[in-house]
XYZ file of C-alpha atoms in Angstrom:
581
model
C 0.000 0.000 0.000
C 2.814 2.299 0.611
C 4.566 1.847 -2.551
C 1.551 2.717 -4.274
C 1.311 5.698 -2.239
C 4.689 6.946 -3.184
C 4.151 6.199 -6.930
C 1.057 8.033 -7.068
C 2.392 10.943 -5.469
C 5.466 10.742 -8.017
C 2.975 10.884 -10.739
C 1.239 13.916 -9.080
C 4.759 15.839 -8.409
C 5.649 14.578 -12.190
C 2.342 16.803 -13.637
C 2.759 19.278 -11.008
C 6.325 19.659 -12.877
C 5.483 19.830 -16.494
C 2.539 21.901 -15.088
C 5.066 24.740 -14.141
C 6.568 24.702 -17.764
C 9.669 22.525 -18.119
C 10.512 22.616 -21.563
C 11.492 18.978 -22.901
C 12.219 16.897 -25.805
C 8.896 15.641 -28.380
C 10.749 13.575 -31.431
C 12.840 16.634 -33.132
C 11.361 19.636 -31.709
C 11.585 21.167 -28.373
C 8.109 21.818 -26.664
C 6.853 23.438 -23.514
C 4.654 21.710 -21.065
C 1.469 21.953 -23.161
C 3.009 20.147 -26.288
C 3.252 23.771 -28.118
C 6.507 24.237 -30.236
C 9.187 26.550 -28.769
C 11.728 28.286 -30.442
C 14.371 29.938 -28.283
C 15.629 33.109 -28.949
C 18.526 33.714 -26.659
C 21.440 35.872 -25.970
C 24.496 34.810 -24.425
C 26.091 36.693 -21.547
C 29.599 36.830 -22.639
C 32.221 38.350 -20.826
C 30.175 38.350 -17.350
C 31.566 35.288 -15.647
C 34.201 34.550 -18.334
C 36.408 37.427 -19.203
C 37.705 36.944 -23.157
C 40.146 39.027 -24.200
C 38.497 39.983 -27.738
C 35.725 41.850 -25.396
C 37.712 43.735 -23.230
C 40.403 44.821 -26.287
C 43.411 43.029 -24.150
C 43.422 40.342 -26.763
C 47.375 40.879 -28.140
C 48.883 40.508 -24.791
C 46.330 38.781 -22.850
C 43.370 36.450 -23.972
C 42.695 34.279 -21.487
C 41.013 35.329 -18.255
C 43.959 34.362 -15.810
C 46.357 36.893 -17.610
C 43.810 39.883 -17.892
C 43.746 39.315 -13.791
C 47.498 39.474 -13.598
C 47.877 42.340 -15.814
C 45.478 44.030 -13.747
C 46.565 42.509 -9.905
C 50.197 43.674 -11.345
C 49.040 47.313 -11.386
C 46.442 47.524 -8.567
C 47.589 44.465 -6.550
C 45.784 42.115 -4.957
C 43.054 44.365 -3.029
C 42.273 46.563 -6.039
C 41.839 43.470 -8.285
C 39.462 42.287 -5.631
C 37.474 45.344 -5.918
C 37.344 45.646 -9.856
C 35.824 42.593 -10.572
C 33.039 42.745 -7.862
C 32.225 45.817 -9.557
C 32.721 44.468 -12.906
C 30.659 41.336 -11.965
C 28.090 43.559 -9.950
C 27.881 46.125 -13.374
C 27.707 43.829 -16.110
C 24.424 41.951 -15.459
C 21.559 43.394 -13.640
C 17.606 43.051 -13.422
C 17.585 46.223 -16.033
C 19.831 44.615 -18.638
C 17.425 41.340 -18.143
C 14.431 43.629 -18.490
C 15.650 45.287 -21.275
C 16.751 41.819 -23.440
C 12.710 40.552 -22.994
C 11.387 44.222 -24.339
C 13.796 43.468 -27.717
C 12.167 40.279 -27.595
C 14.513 37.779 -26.457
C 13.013 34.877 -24.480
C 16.078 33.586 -23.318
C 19.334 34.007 -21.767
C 22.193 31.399 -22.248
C 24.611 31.877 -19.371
C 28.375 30.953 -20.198
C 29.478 29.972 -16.583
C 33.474 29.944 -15.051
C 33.589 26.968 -12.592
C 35.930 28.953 -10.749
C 32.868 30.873 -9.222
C 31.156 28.154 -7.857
C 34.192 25.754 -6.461
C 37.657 26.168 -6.328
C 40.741 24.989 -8.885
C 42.576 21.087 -7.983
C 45.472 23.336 -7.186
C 43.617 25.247 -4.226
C 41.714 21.784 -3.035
C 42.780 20.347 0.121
C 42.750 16.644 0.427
C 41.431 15.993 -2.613
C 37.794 17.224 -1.087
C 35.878 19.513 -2.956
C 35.020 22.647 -1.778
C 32.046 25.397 -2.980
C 32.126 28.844 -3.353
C 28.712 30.455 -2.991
C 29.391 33.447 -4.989
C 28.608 31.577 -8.474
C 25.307 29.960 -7.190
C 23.893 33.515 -5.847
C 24.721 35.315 -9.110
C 23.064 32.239 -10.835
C 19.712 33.188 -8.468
C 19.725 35.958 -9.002
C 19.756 35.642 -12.864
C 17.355 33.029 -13.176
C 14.814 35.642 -10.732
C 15.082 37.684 -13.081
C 14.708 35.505 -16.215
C 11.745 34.731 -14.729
C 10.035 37.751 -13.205
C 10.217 38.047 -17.436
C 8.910 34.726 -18.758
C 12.758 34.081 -19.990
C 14.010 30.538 -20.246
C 18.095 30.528 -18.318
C 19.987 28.202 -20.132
C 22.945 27.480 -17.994
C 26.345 27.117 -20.356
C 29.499 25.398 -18.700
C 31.982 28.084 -20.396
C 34.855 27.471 -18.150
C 35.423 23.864 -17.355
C 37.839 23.341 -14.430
C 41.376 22.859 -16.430
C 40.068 24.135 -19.486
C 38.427 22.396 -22.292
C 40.160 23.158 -25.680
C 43.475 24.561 -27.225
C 41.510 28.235 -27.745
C 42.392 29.195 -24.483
C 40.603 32.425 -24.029
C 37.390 30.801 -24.287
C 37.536 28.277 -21.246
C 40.401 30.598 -19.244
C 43.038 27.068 -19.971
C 46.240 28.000 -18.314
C 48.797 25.548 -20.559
C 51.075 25.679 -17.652
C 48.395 23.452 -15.638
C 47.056 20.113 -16.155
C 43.744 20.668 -18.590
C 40.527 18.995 -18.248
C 41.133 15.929 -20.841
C 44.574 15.507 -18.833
C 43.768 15.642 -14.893
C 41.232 13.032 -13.710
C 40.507 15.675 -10.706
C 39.431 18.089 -13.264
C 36.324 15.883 -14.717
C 35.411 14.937 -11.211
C 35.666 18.229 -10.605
C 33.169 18.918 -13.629
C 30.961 15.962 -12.880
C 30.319 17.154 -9.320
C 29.297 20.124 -10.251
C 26.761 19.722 -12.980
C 25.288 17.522 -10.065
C 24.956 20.240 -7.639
C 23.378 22.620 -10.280
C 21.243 20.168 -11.507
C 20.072 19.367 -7.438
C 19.749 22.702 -6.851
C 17.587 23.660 -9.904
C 15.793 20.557 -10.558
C 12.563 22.030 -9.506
C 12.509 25.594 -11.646
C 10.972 25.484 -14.995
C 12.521 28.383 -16.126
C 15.604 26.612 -16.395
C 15.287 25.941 -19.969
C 18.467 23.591 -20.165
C 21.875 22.227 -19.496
C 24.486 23.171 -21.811
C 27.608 20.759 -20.261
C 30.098 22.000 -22.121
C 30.720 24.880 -24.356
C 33.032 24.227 -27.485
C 35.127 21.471 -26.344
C 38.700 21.865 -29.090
C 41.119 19.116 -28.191
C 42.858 16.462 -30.133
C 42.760 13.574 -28.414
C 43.548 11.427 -31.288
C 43.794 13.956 -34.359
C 46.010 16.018 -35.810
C 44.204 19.006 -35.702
C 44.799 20.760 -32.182
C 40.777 21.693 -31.743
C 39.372 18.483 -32.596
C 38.332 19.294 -36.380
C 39.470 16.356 -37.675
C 38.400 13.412 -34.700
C 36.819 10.688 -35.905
C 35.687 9.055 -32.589
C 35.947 11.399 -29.584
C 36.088 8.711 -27.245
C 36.927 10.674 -24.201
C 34.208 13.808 -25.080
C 31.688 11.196 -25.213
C 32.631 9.181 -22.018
C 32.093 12.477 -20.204
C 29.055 13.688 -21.473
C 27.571 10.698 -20.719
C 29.269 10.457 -17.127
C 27.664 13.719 -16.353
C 24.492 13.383 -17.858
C 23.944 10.180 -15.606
C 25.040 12.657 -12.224
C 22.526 14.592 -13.786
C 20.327 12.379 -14.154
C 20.388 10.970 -10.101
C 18.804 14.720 -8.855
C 17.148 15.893 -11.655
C 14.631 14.079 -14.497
C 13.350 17.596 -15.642
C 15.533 19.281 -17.761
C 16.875 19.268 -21.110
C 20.549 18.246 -21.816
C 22.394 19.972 -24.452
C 25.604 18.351 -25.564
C 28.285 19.978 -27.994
C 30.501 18.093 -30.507
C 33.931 18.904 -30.324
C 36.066 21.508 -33.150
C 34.262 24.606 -31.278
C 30.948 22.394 -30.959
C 30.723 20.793 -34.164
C 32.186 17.643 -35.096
C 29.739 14.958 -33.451
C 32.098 12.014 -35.154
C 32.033 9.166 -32.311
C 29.665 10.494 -30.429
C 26.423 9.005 -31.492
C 24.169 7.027 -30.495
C 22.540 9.439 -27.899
C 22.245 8.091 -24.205
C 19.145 10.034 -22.935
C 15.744 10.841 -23.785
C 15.659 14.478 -23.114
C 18.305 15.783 -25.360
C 19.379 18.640 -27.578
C 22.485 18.731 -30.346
C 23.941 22.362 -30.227
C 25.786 23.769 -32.566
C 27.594 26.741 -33.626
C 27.950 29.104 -36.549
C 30.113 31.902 -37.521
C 31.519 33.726 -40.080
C 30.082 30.995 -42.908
C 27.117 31.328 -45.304
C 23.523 31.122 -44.551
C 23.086 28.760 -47.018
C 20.738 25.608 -45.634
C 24.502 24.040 -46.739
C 26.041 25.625 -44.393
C 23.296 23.723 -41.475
C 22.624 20.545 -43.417
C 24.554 18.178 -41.843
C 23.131 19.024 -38.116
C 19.676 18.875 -39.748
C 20.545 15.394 -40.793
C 21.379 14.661 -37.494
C 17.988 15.708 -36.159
C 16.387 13.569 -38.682
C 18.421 10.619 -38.061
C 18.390 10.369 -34.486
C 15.061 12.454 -33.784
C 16.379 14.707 -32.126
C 16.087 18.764 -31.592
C 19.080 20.651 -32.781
C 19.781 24.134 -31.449
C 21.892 27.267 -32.774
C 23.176 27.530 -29.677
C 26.192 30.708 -30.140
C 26.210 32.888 -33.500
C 26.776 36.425 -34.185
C 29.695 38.896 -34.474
C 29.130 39.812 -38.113
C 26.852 42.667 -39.553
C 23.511 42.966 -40.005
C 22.639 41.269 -43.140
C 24.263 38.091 -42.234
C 22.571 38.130 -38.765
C 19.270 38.562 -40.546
C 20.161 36.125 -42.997
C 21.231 33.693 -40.239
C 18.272 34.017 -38.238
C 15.759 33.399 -41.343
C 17.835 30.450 -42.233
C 17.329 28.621 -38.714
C 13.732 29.423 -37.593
C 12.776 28.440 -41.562
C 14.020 25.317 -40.724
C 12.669 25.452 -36.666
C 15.710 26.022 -35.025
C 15.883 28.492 -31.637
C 19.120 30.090 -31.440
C 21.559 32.076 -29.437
C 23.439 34.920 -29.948
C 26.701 36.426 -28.362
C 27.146 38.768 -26.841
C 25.867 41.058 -24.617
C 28.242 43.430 -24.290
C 31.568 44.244 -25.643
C 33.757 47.273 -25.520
C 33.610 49.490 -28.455
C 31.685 47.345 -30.253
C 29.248 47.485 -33.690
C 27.967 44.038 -34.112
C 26.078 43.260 -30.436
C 22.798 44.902 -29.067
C 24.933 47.557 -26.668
C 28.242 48.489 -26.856
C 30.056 49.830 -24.126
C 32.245 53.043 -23.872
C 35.812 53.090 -23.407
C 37.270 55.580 -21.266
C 40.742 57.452 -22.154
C 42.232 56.796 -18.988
C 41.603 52.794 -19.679
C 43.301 53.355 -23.404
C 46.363 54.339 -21.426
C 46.444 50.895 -19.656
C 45.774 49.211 -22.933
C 48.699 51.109 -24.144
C 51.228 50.264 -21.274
C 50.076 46.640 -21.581
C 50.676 46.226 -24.965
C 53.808 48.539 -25.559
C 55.125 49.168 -22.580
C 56.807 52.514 -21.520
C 55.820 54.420 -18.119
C 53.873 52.356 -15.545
C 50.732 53.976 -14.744
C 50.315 54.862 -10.979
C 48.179 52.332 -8.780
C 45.560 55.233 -8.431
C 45.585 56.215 -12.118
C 45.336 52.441 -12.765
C 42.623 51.543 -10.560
C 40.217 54.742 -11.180
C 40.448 53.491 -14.910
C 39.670 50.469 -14.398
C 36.760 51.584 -12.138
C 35.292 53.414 -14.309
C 35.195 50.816 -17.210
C 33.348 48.945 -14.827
C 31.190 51.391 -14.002
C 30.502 51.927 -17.987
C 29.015 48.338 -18.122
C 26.127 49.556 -16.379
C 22.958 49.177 -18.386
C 22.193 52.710 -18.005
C 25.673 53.838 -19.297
C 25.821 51.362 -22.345
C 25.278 52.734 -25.701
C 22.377 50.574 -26.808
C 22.103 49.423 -30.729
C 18.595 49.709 -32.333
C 19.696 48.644 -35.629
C 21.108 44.978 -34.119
C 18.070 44.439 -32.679
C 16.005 45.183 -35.718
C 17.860 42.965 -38.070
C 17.304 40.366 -35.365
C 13.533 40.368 -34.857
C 11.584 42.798 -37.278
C 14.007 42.442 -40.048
C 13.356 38.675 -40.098
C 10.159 38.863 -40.307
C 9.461 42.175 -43.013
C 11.483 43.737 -45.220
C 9.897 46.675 -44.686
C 11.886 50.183 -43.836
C 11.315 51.696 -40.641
C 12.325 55.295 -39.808
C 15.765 55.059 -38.048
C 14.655 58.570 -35.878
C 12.463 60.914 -36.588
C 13.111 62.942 -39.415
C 10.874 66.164 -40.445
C 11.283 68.401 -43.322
C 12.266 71.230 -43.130
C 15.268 69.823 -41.009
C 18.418 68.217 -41.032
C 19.154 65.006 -41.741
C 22.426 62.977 -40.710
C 23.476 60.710 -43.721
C 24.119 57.710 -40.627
C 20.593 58.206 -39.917
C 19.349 56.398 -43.056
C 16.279 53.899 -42.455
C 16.136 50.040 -40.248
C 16.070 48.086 -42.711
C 18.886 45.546 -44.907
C 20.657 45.820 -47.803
C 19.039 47.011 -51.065
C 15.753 48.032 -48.938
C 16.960 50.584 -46.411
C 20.161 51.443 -48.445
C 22.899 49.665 -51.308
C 26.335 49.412 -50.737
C 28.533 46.737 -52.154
C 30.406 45.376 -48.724
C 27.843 44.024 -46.611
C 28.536 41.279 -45.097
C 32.132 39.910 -43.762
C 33.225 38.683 -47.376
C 32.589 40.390 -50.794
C 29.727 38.469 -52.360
C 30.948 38.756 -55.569
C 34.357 37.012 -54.854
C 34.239 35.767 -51.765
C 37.426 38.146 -50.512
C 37.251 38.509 -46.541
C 36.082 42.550 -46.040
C 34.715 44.937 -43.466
C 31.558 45.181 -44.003
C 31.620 48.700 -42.013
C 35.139 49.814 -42.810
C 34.455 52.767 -40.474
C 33.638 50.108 -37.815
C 31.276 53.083 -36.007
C 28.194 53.688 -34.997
C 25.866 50.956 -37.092
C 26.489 47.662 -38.343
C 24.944 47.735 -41.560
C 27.218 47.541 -44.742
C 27.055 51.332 -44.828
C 30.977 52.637 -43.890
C 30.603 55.054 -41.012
C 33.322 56.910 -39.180
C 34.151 59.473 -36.630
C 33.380 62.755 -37.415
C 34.588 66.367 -35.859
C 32.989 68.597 -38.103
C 30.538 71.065 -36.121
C 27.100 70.003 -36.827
C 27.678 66.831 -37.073
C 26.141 64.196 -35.043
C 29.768 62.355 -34.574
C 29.600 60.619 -37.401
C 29.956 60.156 -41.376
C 29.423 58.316 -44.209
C 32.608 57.354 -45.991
C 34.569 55.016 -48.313
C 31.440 55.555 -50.371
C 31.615 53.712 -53.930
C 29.607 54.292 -57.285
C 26.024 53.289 -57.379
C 25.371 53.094 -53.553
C 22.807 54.949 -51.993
C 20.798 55.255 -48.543
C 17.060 55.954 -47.836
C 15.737 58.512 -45.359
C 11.789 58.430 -44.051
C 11.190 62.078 -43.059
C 7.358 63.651 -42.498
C 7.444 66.441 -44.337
C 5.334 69.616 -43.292
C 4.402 71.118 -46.323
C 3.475 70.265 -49.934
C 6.318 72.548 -51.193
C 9.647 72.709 -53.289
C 12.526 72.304 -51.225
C 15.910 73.180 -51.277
C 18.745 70.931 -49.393
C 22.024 72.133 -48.587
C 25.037 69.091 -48.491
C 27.525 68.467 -46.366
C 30.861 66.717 -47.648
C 34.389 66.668 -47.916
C 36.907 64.821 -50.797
C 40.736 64.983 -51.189
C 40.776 65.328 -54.696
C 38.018 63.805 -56.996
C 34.980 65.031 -57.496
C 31.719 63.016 -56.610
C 28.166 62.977 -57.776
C 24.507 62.683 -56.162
C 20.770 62.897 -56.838
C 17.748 62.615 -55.251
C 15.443 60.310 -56.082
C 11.595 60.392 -54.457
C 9.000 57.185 -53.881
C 7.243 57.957 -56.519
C 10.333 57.678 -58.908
C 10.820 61.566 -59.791
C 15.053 62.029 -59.481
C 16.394 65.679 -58.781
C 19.127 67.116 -61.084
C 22.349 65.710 -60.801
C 25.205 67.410 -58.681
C 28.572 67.575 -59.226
C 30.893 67.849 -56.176
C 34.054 69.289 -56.428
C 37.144 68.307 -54.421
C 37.681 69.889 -51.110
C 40.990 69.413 -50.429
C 40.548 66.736 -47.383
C 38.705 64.531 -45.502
C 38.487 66.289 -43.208
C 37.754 70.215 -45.088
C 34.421 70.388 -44.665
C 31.994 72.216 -47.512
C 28.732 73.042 -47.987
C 26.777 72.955 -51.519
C 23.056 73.352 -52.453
C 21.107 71.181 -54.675
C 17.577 72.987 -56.148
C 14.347 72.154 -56.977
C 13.564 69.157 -54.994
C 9.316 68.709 -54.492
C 8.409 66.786 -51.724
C 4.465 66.510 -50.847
C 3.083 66.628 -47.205
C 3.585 63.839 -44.940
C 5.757 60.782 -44.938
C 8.202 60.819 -47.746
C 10.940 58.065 -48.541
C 13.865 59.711 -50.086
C 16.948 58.450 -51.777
C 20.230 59.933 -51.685
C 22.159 57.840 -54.797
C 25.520 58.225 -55.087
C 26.090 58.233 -59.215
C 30.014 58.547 -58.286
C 31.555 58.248 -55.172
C 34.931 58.577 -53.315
C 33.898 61.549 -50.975
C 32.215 61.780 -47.093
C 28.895 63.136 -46.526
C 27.793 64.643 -43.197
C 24.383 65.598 -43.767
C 21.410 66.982 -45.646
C 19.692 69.990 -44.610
C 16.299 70.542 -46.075
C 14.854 74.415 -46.399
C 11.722 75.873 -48.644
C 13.237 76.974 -51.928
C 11.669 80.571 -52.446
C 12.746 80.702 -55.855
């Protein structure tokens, strides 16, 4: 009678489970607890618990977390270090930036996690025991409270595996001068024991979407290739995936279990068949085509082994290719993740975040050498970079998150501000929208589509990341920026409301060193303005003015072209008065 009991209440506690959400495995397709298809549109929180060097512009003297934090402890000490990165941590994610992610229309977060918050290294262990730090688990809490105050699935992403996981070392923080994780037996109990704990103490929360166990495992255990690319059985990626899933699998029957193949989360060679009945198969994809080529093989996997497959890190190109991307997988029902959240000085991620002058000097010193900077200097630099991850300090980047969710689903323009005529305009504030719609240029993605030559697609690397190049600008009346390296035939669109059913006269902003460009006008309804001719300035940066005539514009919204018939000159802006004559 008692056993019943028990397995009846089970069976109640099972439904009381799904009830609350859990999202789980249904043949190829990840569902939530009501059977309805999900697809997962994530961001990963890169650089929060796992400091890459790329992010934080240290990459060509230090890439890997453990020498960013001696760079740093070498100028502030020990103390100072201390305080940085508990306001670096304390800065970088909040319930605001979480907020803010769910009002773009994310629904979920993918957390890359450093074991080194949550337990200590082999080295510091004592007896072979291991020991927990509570500071990762809290910052996890307080997360996933936050993911779910929004409705936000927390996909929890073992960046950082103790020893390190693959050859790139700035991604899992390896330190080569230390045993890694495929080489120290400690290390993978290390790893096994804590999935465990996680999985215990989140076993119950439905807004824990899944378990990502490891993030781009690169190691050649039998291969030449030093990330895995060319392993054909990945014996000892597979034994521990499966030795974790099963610690797993002791606390907690709920969640989903992601699993990455090795070569940066790719190459699955060895490690079929699949071991559990609540899996996903990540994979990653960057700086390819979005060609269904280029996902083909991972959609054969699904098919073959029923099984979902998730996108589960992409990103750090422009625009077009993240639209592109992002039609390419949900066409084919595939959730994704992007990366990352926030990056220093950066074009291609929803916010970018501001570097101060005093932190360029440490970057400097760092890289070159010369005159240490003072403790004090050093440390009120550093400061205030972490004070500049702040959500409210970020700069935040409208037209990323447009290509990511409107853009994929219209290919309609949208006003990029609020333009009225008469007015200025400033040429970087074209229209949302992708190439060929919003405006043409011929670089617009990371290669040259014609012949496949690696480019910038934004050879200004400011302000947007369309193909449009924008850079700096000083000139007064500028907004801080320009359009430059403009070629023949490209133009840009502005939306503008226009006041009054008039002729209009528009006075144009530009500079040239020495050949002469050309522009016109061209209206929605087809009607093109004369042609203008203009002449060389003398410099990029010697500013002139020159007005073009005769332009009719009727009252209300208005789509205009600006189409550059020859280019090789910078334009600053267009500013649009009645033309009396």
């Amino acid at each position: 009678m008692m056993k019943k009991i028990v397995i009846v209440i089970q069976f109640l506690f099972s439904i009381t489970a799904f009830g609350q959400g859990f999202l789980h495995r249904e043949g190829q397709k990840i569902v939530d607890a009501n059977g309805n298809n999900v697809i997962l549109r994530g961001l990963g929180l890169g650089g929060w618990m796992v400091q890459e060097g790329y992010m934080i512009q240290t990459q060509p003297f230090a890439s890997p977390q453990y020498q960013i934090k001696q760079r740093i402890q070498d100028l502030i000490g020990e103390k100072g270090t201390k305080e940085f990165y508990a306001a670096y941590k304390a800065n970088g994610i909040t319930k605001r930036d979480i907020d803010s992610l769910a009002a773009w229309g994310f629904n979920s977060i993918r957390l890359p996690m450093h074991y080194n918050l949550y337990t200590s290294s082999i080295q510091e262990e004592k007896n072979g025991e291991i020991s927990w730090i509570e500071e990762g688990f809290t910052m996890t809490d307080n997360l996933l409270k936050w993911c779910a105050e929004n409705k936000m699935y927390l996909i929890l992403d073992l960046h950082a595996a103790p020893g390190g996981q693959g050859n790139d070392a700035a991604i899992s923080d390896y330190d080569t001068t230390k045993p890694s994780l495929w080489e120290s037996e400690a290390n993978k109990k290390k790893m096994i024991a804590l999935w465990k704990k996680l999985a215990a103490r989140y076993r119950d929360n439905s807004w824990i979407g899944a378990y990502d166990i490891i993030n781009e495992p690169n190691w050649n255990f039998t291969g030449t290739n030093k990330n895995g690319c060319d392993e054909n059985s990945n014996g000892p990626l597979r034994e521990l995936l499966v030795a974790v899933t099963k610690a797993i699998r002791e606390v907690d029957t709920n969640h989903i279990i992601v699993i990455e193949g090795n070569c940066w989360g790719n190459n699955y060679n060895g490690i079929f068949p699949l071991w559990d009945e609540n899996m996903v198969l990540s994979f990653h994809k960057y700086w390819n085509f979005n060609t269904k080529e280029s996902i083909q093989k991972m959609m054969d996997y699904r098919t073959q082994y029923n099984v979902p497959i998730w996108l589960g890190e992409s990103g750090e190109n422009s625009n077009v290719w993240f639209k592109e991307a992002l039609s390419l997988v949900e066409s084919n029902n595939i959730g994704w993740a992007f990366w990352p959240m926030k990056k220093i000085e950066n074009i291609a991620g929803v916010t970018s975040v501001t570097k101060n002058p005093e932190y360029d000097v440490l970057l400097k010193y760092w890289k070159d050498g010369g005159n240490k900077p003072t403790p004090d200097f050093a440390k009120k630099a550093l400061m205030k970079i972490a004070d500049n991850y702040k959500m409210e300090n970020v700069t935040v980047k409208p037209d990323v998150i447009d290509a990511m969710f409107r853009q994929v689903q219209t290919n309609e323009t949208k006003p990029y501000k609020k333009h009225v005529i008469p007015g200025k305009i400033a040429a970087t504030e074209y229209d949302l929208g992708t190439n060929g719609i919003a405006y043409s240029d011929k670089d617009f993605i990371n290669y040259r589509v014609d012949t496949n030559i690696p480019v910038d697609w934004n050879r200004g690397n400011a302000m947007r990341n369309d193909g449009v190049d924008i850079s700096p600008c000083k000139d007064a009346g500028s907004n801080g920026y320009q359009v430059s390296f403009i070629e023949d035939g490209e133009w840009l669109q502005f939306t503008a409301n226009v006041l009054k059913q008039k002729k209009y006269k528009v006075a144009i902003r530009y500079s040239n060193e020495n050949a002469e460009g050309k522009l016109y006008l061209e209206t929605e309804n087809g009607v093109k303005s004369e042609e203008i001719v203009l002449p060389a300035t003398g410099g990029n940066d010697k500013w002139k003015t020159i007005l073009l005539s005769g332009i009719t514009l009727n009252a209300g919204t208005n789509k205009i072209k600006v189409v550059f018939e020859k280019g090789g000159f910078n334009l600053n802006y267009l500013d649009f008065s009645e033309d009396k004559k």
